[in-house]
CSV table of C-alpha atoms and ligand atoms in Angstrom, one decimal:
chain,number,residue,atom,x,y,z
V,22,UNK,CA,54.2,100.9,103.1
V,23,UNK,CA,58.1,100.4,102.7
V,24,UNK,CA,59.1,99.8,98.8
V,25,UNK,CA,61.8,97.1,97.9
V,26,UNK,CA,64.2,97.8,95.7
V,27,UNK,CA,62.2,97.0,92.3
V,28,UNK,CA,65.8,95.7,90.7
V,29,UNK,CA,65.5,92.4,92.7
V,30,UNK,CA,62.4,91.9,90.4
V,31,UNK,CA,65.1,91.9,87.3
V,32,UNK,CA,66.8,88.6,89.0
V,33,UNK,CA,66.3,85.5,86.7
V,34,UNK,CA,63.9,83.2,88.8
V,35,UNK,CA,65.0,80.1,87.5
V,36,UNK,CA,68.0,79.8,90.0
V,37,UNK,CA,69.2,76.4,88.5
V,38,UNK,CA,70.1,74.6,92.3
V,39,UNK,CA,66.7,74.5,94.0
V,40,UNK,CA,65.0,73.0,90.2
V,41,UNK,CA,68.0,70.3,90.8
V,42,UNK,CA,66.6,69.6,93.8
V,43,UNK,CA,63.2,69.5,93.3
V,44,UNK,CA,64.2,66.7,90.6
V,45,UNK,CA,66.4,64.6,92.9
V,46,UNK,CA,63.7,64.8,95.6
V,47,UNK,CA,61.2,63.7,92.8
V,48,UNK,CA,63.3,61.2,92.0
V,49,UNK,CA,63.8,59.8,95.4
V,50,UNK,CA,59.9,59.6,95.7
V,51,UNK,CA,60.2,57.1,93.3
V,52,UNK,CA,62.7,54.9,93.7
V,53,UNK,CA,63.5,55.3,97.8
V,54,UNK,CA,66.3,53.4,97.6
V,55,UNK,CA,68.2,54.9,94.6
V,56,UNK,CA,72.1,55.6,95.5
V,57,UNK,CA,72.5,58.6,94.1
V,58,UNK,CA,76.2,59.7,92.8
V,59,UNK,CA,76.3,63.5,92.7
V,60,UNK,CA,78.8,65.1,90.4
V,61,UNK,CA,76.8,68.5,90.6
V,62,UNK,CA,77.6,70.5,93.5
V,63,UNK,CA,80.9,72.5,94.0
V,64,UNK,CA,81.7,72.0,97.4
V,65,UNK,CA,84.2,70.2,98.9
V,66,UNK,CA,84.3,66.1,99.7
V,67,UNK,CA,87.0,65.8,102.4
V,68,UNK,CA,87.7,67.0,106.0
V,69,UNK,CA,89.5,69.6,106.9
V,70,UNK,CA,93.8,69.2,106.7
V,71,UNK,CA,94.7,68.2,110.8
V,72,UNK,CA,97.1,71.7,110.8
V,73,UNK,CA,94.6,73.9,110.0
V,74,UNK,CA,92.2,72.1,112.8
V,75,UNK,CA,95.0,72.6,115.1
V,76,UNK,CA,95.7,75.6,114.2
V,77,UNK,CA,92.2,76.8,114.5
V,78,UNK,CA,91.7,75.1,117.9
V,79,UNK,CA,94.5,76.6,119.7
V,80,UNK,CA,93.6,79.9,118.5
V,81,UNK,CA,89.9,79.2,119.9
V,82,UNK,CA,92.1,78.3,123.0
V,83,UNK,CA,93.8,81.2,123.6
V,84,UNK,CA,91.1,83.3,123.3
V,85,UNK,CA,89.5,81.7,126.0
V,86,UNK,CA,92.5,82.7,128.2
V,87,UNK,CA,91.9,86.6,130.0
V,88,UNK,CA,96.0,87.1,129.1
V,89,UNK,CA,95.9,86.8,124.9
V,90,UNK,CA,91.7,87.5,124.6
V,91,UNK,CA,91.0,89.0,121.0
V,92,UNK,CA,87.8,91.5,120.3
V,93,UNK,CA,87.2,93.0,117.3
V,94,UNK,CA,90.1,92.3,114.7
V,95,UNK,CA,91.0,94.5,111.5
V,96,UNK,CA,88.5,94.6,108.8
V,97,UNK,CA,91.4,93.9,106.3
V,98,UNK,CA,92.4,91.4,107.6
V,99,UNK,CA,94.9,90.5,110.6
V,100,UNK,CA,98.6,91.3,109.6
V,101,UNK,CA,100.3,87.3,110.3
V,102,UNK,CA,97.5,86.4,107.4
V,103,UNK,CA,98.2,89.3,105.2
V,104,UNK,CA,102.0,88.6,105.3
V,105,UNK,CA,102.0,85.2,104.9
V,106,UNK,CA,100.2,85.3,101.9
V,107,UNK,CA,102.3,88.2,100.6
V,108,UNK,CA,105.4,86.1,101.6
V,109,UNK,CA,104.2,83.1,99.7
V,110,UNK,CA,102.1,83.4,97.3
V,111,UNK,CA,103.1,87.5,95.4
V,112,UNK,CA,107.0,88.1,96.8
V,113,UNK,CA,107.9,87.7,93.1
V,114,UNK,CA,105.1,89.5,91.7
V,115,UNK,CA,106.2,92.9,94.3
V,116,UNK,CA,102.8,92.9,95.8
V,117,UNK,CA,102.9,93.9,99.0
V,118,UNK,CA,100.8,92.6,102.0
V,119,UNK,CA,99.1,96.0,102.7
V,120,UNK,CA,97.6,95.4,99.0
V,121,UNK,CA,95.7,92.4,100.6
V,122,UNK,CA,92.2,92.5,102.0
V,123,UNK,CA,91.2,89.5,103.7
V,124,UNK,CA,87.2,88.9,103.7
V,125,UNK,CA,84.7,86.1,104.6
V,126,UNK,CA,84.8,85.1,100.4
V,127,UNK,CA,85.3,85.5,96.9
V,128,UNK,CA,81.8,85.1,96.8
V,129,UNK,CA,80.8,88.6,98.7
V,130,UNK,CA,84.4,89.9,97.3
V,131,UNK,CA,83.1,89.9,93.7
V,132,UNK,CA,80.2,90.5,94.8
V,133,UNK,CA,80.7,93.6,96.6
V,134,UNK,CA,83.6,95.3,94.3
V,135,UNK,CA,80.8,96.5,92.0
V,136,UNK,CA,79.7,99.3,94.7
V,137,UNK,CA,83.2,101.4,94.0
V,138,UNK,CA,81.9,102.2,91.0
V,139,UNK,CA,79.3,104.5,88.8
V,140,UNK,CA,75.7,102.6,88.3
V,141,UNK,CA,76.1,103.4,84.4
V,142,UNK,CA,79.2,101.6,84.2
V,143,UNK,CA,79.0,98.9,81.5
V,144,UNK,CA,80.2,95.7,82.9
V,145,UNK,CA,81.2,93.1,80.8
V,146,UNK,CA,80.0,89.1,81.8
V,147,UNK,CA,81.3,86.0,80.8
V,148,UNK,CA,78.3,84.0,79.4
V,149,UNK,CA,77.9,81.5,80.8
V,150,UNK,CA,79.1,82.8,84.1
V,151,UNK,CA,79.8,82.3,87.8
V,152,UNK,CA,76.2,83.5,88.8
V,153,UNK,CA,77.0,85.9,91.5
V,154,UNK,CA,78.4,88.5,89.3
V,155,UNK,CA,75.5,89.2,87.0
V,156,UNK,CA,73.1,89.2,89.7
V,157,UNK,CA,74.9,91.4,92.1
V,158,UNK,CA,74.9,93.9,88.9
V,159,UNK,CA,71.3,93.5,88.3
V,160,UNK,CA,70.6,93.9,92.2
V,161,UNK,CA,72.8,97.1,91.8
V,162,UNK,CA,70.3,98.5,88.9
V,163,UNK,CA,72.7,97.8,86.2
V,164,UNK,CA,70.6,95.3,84.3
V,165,UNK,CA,70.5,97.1,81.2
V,166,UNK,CA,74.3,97.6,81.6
V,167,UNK,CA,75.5,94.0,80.9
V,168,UNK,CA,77.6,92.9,77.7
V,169,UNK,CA,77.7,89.7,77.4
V,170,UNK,CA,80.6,87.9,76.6
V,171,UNK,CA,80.3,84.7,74.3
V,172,UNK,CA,82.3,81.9,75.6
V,173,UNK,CA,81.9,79.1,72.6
V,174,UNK,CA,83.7,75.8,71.5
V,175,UNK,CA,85.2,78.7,68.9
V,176,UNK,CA,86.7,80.9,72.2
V,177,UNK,CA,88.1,78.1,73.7
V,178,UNK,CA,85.1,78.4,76.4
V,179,UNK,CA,87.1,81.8,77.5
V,180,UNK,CA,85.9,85.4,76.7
V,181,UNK,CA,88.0,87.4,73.9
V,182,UNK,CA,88.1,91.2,74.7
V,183,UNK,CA,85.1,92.8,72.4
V,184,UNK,CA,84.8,95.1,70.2
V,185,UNK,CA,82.4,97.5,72.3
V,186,UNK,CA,83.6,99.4,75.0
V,187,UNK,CA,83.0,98.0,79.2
V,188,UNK,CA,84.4,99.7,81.9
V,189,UNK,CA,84.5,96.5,84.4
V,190,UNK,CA,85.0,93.0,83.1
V,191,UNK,CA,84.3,90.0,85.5
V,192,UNK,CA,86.7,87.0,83.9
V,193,UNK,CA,87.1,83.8,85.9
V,194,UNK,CA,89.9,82.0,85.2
V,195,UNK,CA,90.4,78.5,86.0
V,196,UNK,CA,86.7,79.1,85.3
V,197,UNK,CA,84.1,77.9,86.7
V,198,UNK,CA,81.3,76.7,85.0
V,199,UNK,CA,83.4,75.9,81.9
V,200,UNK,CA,86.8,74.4,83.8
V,201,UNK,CA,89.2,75.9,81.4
V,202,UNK,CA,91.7,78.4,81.8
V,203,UNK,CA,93.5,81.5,80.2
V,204,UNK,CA,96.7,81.1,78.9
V,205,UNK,CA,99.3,84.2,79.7
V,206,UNK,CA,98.8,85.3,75.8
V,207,UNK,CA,94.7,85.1,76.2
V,208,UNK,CA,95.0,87.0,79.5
V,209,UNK,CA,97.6,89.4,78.5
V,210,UNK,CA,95.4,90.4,75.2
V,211,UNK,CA,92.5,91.6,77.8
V,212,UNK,CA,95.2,93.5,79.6
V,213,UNK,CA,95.7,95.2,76.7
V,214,UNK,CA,91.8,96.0,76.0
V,215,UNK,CA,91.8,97.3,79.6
V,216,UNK,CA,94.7,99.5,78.9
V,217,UNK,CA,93.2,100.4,75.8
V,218,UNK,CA,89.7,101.2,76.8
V,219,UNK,CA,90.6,102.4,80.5
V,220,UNK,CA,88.7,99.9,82.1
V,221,UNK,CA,89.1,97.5,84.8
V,222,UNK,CA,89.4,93.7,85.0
V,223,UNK,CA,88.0,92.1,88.6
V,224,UNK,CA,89.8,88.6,88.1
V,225,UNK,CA,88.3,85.8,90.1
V,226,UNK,CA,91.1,83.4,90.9
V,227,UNK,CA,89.0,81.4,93.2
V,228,UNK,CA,90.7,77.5,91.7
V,229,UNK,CA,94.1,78.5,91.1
V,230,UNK,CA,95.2,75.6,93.3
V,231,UNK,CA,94.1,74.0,90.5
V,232,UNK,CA,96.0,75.4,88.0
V,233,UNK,CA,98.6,72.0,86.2
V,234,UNK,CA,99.3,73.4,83.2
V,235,UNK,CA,102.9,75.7,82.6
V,236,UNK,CA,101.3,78.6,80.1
V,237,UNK,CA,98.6,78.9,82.4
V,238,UNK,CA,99.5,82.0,84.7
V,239,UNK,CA,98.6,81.9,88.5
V,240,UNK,CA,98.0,85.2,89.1
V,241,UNK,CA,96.8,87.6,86.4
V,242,UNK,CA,99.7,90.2,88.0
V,243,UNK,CA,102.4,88.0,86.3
V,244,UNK,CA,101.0,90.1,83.2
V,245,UNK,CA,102.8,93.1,82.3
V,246,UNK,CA,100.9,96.4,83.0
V,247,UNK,CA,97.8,94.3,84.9
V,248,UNK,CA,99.1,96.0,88.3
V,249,UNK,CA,97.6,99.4,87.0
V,250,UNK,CA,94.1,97.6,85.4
V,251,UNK,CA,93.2,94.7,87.7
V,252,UNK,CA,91.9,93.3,91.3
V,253,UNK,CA,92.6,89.5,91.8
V,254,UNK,CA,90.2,87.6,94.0
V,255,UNK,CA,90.8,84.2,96.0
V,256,UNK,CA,89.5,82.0,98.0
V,257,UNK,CA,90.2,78.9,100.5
V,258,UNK,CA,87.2,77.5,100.3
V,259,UNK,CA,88.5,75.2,97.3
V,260,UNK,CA,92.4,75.5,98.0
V,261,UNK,CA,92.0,74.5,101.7
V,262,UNK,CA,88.7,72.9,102.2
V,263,UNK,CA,87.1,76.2,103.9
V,264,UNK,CA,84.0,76.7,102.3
V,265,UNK,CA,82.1,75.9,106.0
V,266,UNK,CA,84.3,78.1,107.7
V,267,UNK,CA,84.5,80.8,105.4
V,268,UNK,CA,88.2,82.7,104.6
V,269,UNK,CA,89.4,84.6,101.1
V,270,UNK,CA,91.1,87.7,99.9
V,271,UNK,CA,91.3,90.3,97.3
V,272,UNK,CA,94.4,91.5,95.8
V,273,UNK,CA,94.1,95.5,95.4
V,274,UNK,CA,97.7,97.0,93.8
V,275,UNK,CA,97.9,100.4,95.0
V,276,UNK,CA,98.4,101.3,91.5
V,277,UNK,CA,94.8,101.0,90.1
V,278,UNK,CA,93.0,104.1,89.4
V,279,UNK,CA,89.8,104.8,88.5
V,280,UNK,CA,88.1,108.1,87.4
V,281,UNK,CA,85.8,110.5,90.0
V,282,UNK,CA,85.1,113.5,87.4
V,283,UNK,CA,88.2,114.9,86.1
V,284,UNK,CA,90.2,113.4,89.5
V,285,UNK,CA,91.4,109.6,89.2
V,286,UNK,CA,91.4,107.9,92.5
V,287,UNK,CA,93.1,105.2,94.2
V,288,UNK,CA,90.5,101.9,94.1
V,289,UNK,CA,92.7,100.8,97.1
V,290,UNK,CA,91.6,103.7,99.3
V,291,UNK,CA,87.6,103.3,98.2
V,292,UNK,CA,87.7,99.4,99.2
V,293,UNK,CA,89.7,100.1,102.3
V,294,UNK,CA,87.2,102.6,102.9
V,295,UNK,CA,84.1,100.4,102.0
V,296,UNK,CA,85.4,97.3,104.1
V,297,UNK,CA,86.5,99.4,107.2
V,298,UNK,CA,82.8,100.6,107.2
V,299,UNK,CA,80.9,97.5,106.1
V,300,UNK,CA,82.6,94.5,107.5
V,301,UNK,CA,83.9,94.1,111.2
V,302,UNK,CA,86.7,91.3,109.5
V,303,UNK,CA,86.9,87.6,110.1
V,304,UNK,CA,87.0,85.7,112.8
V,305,UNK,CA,90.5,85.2,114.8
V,306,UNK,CA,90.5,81.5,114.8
V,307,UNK,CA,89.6,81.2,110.9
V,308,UNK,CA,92.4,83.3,109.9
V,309,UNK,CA,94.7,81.3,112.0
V,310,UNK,CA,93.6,78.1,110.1
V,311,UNK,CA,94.1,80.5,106.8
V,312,UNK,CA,97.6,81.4,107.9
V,313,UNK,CA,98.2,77.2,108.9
V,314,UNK,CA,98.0,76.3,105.1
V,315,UNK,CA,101.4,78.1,104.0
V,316,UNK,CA,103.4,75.9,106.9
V,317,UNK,CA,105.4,73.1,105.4
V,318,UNK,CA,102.7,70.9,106.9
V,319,UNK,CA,99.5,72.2,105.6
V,320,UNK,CA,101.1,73.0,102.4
V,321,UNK,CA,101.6,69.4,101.9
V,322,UNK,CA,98.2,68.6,103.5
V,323,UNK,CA,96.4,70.8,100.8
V,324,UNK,CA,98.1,70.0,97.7
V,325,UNK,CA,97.1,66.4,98.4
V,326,UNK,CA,93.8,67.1,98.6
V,327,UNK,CA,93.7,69.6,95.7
V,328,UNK,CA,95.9,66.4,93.8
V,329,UNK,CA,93.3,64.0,94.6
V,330,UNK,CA,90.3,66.4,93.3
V,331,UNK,CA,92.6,67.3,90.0
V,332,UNK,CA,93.2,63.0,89.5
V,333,UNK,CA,89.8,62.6,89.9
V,334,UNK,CA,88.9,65.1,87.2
V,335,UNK,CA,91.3,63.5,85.0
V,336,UNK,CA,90.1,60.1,85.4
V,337,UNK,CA,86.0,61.5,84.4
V,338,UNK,CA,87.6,63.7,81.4
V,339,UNK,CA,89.9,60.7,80.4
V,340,UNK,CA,86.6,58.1,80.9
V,341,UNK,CA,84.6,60.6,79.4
V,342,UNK,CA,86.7,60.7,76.2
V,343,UNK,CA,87.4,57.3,75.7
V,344,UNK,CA,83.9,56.9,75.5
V,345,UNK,CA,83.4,58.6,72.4
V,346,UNK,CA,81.8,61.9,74.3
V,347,UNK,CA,83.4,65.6,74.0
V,348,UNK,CA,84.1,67.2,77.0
V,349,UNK,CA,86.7,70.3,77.9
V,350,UNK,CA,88.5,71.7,81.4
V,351,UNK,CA,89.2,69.4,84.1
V,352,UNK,CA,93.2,70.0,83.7
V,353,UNK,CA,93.6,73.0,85.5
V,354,UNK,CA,90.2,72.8,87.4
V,355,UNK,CA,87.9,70.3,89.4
V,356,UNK,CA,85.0,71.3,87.0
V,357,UNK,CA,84.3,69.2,83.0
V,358,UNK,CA,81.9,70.5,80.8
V,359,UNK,CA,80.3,67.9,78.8
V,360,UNK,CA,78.8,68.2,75.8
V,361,UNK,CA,75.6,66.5,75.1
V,362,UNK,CA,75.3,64.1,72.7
V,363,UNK,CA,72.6,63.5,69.8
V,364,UNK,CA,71.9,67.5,70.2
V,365,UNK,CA,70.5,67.2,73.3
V,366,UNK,CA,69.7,70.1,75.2
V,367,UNK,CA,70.9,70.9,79.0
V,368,UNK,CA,67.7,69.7,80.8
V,369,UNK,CA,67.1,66.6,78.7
V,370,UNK,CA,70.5,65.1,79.2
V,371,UNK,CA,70.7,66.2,83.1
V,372,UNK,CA,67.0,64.2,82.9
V,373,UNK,CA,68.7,61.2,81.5
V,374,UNK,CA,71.7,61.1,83.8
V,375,UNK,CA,69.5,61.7,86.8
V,376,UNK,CA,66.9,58.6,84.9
V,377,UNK,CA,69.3,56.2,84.0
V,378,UNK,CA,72.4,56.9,86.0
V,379,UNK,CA,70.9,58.5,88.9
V,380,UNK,CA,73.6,60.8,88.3
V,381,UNK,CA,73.5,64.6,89.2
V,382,UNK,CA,75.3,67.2,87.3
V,383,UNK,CA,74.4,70.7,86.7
V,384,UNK,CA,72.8,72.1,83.2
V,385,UNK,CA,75.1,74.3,81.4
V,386,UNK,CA,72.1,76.3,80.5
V,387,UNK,CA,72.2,77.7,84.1
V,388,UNK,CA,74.8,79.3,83.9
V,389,UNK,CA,73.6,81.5,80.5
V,390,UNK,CA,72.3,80.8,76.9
V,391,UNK,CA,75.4,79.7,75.9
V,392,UNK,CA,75.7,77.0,77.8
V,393,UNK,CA,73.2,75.2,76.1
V,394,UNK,CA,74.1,71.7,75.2
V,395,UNK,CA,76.6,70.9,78.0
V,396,UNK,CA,76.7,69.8,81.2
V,397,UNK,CA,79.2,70.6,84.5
V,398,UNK,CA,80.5,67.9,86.3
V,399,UNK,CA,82.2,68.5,89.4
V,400,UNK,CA,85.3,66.2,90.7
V,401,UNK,CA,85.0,67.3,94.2
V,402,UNK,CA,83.6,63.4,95.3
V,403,UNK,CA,85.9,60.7,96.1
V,404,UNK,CA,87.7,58.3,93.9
V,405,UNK,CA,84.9,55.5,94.3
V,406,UNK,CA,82.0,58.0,93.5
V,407,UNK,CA,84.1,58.7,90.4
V,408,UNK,CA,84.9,55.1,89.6
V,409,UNK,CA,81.1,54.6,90.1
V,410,UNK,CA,79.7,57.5,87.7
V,411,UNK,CA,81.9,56.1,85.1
V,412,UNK,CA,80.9,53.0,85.3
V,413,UNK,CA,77.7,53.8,85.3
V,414,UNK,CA,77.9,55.9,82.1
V,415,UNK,CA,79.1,53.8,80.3
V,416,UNK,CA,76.1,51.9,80.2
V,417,UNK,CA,74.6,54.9,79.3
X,11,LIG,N1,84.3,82.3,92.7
X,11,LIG,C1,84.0,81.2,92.0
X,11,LIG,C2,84.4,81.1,90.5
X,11,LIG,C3,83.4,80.0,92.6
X,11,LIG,O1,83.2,78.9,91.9
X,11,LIG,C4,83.1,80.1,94.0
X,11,LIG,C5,82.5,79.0,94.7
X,11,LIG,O2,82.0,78.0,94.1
X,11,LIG,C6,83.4,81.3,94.6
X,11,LIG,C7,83.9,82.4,94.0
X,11,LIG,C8,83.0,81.5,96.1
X,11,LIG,O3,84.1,81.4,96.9
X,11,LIG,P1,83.9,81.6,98.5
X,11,LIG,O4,83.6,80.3,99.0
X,11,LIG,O5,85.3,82.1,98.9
X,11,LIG,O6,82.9,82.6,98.7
């Protein structure tokens, strides 16, 4: 008989989405016709931009022609798409486009990076965190490997390097679930604990479209000395509206070494190594749309829709706070985390919302312990849903 690998066993059970679920469908038993405002899910709430359709079309279009037909592209990534987001988004920062790996997501990205290194590596964790990187650890066999990091009304909802040594850190940043963000001194003291400590910091930059706020940095390579200690990961899905169609990078600086014995190697090579091998790239047409959003067009396009997301997290945050509630993020990110009042825990005030407000929203506590006692809204809905969550919280 064929034996599974026993670490998927170590994977918390209670995967937070499919219990929301089960409550709204529940819920929906009993009252058929509730209208149901859902401020839980991070996915997007508009169409896609009309350049990057068009852009996306004509590429389907010419591959259908015998004279421009595409086969398998680069599993980096197709040049036009790695320049343009050099050209745009790192030409100050000296980063050049061969230092961009363009993948299918952030998700698989951050995901995947982990495989580069040794299986007793100790990899720090933001708690609460993005899911994906703790349980792509624990899948690894690393589940006694963790440090958790505290993120607290006291930290600002943000990690603060810790005393103890890691070797990989996983720091989100507009982060998602708490919707705050590092400011250049915060991120630039956990360059220094990399330096320090000879470790590595795999930065998911997934919402940096979403970043408003000046001392906020946009990439964590606009710190001194992060070229030689970090990888930056990004995303369309939330810039661009391409979490259906699937399109992100990794920044890799040629510059960060890690150790093989005595030897230090290049992490650029390994991943160029592990992608050419494990992924056949992403699809022409979708890096076509990718390459669409830096036109003058699609720029505009995308801000707007990133604007609209950003005024609808102020208007919650703002509603939110009037009303006498406590609630962080939602400056620099579409995501507010709401602390419950009366001591409530995570589950008994998504219960009430979903009771009396018919309101979803996601439990804090699902996204680690300390998480307990808030809630994530999520402004990715449209300005009437928004207008009508508020409005119904206030009769809370
Ligand atoms: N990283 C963070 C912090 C996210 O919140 C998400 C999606 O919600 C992702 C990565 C996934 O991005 P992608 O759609 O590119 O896989």
């Amino acid at each position: 008989m064929a034996k599974i690998n026993p670490h998927y066993q170590k994977l918390r059970t209670e995967y937070i989405f499919p219990v929301i679920e089960q409550k709204l469908a529940d819920l929906k038993k009993r009252f058929p016709k509730a209208s149901i405002v859902n401020l839980g899910i991070g996915d997007i709430a508009q169409p896609l931009v009309p350049s990057i359709v068009t852009a996306i079309c004509s590429a389907v279009e010419e591959m259908g022609k015998k004279s421009s037909l595409r086969g398998y592209g680069p599993s980096e990534g197709y040049d036009f798409l790695r320049q343009a987001i050099a050209k745009n988004e790192f030409a100050h920062l000296g980063i050049g486009a061969d230092e961009i790996f363009i993948s299918d997501g952030a998700n698989s990205d951050t995901a995947n990076i982990q495989e580069l290194f040794d299986l007793n590596s100790t990899i720090g964790i933001t708690d609460p965190t993005y899911p994906v990187y703790l349980d792509a650890n624990v899948m690894a066999g690393r589940s006694k490997k963790i440090l958790f990091l505290p993120c607290t009304e006291k930290t600002r909802f943000l990690p603060v390097p810790p005393k103890k040594h890691c070797d990989l850190i996983y720091l989100c940043s507009p982060s998602n679930p708490t919707g705050v963000a590092f400011t250049r001194k915060e991120l630039a003291a956990w360059v220094s604990y990399a330096k320090k400590e000879g470790a590595i910091l795999l930065y998911d930059n997934a919402y940096v479209a979403f970043i408003t706020s000046p001392d906020v940095p946009r990439s964590i390579f606009e710190i001194e000395g992060a070229k030689e200690v970090a990888v930056e990961f990004r995303s369309f899905s939330k810039s661009a509206g391409f979490t259906g169609l699937r399109c992100a990078y990794t920044i890799l600086p040629k510059t960060v070494l890690a150790h093989l014995g005595s030897k230090l190697v290049s992490l650029h090579a390994l991943w160029k190594r592990r992608q050419n091998t494990k992924s056949n790239g992403v699809a022409y047409p979708i890096q076509r749309g990718a390459e669409a959003v830096f036109t003058k067009q699609g720029k505009k396009e995308t801000e707007a829709q990133v604007k609209s997301y950003l005024a609808q997290a102020a208007y919650l945050r703002k509603g939110l706070l009037s009303l006498g509630y406590n609630c962080f993020g939602g400056i620099d990110s579409p995501y507010i985390w709401w602390k419950t009042p009366k001591g409530l825990s995570s589950w008994e005030f998504f219960d009430l919302l979903l009771e009396k407000c018919h309101l979803i929203s996601v439990p804090g506590k699902g996204f680690g312990p300390s998480g307990e006692g808030y809630v994530r809204l999520s402004s990715f809905t449209s300005p009437e849903i928004a207008k009508e969550a508020l409005k119904r919280i206030k009769r809370l």
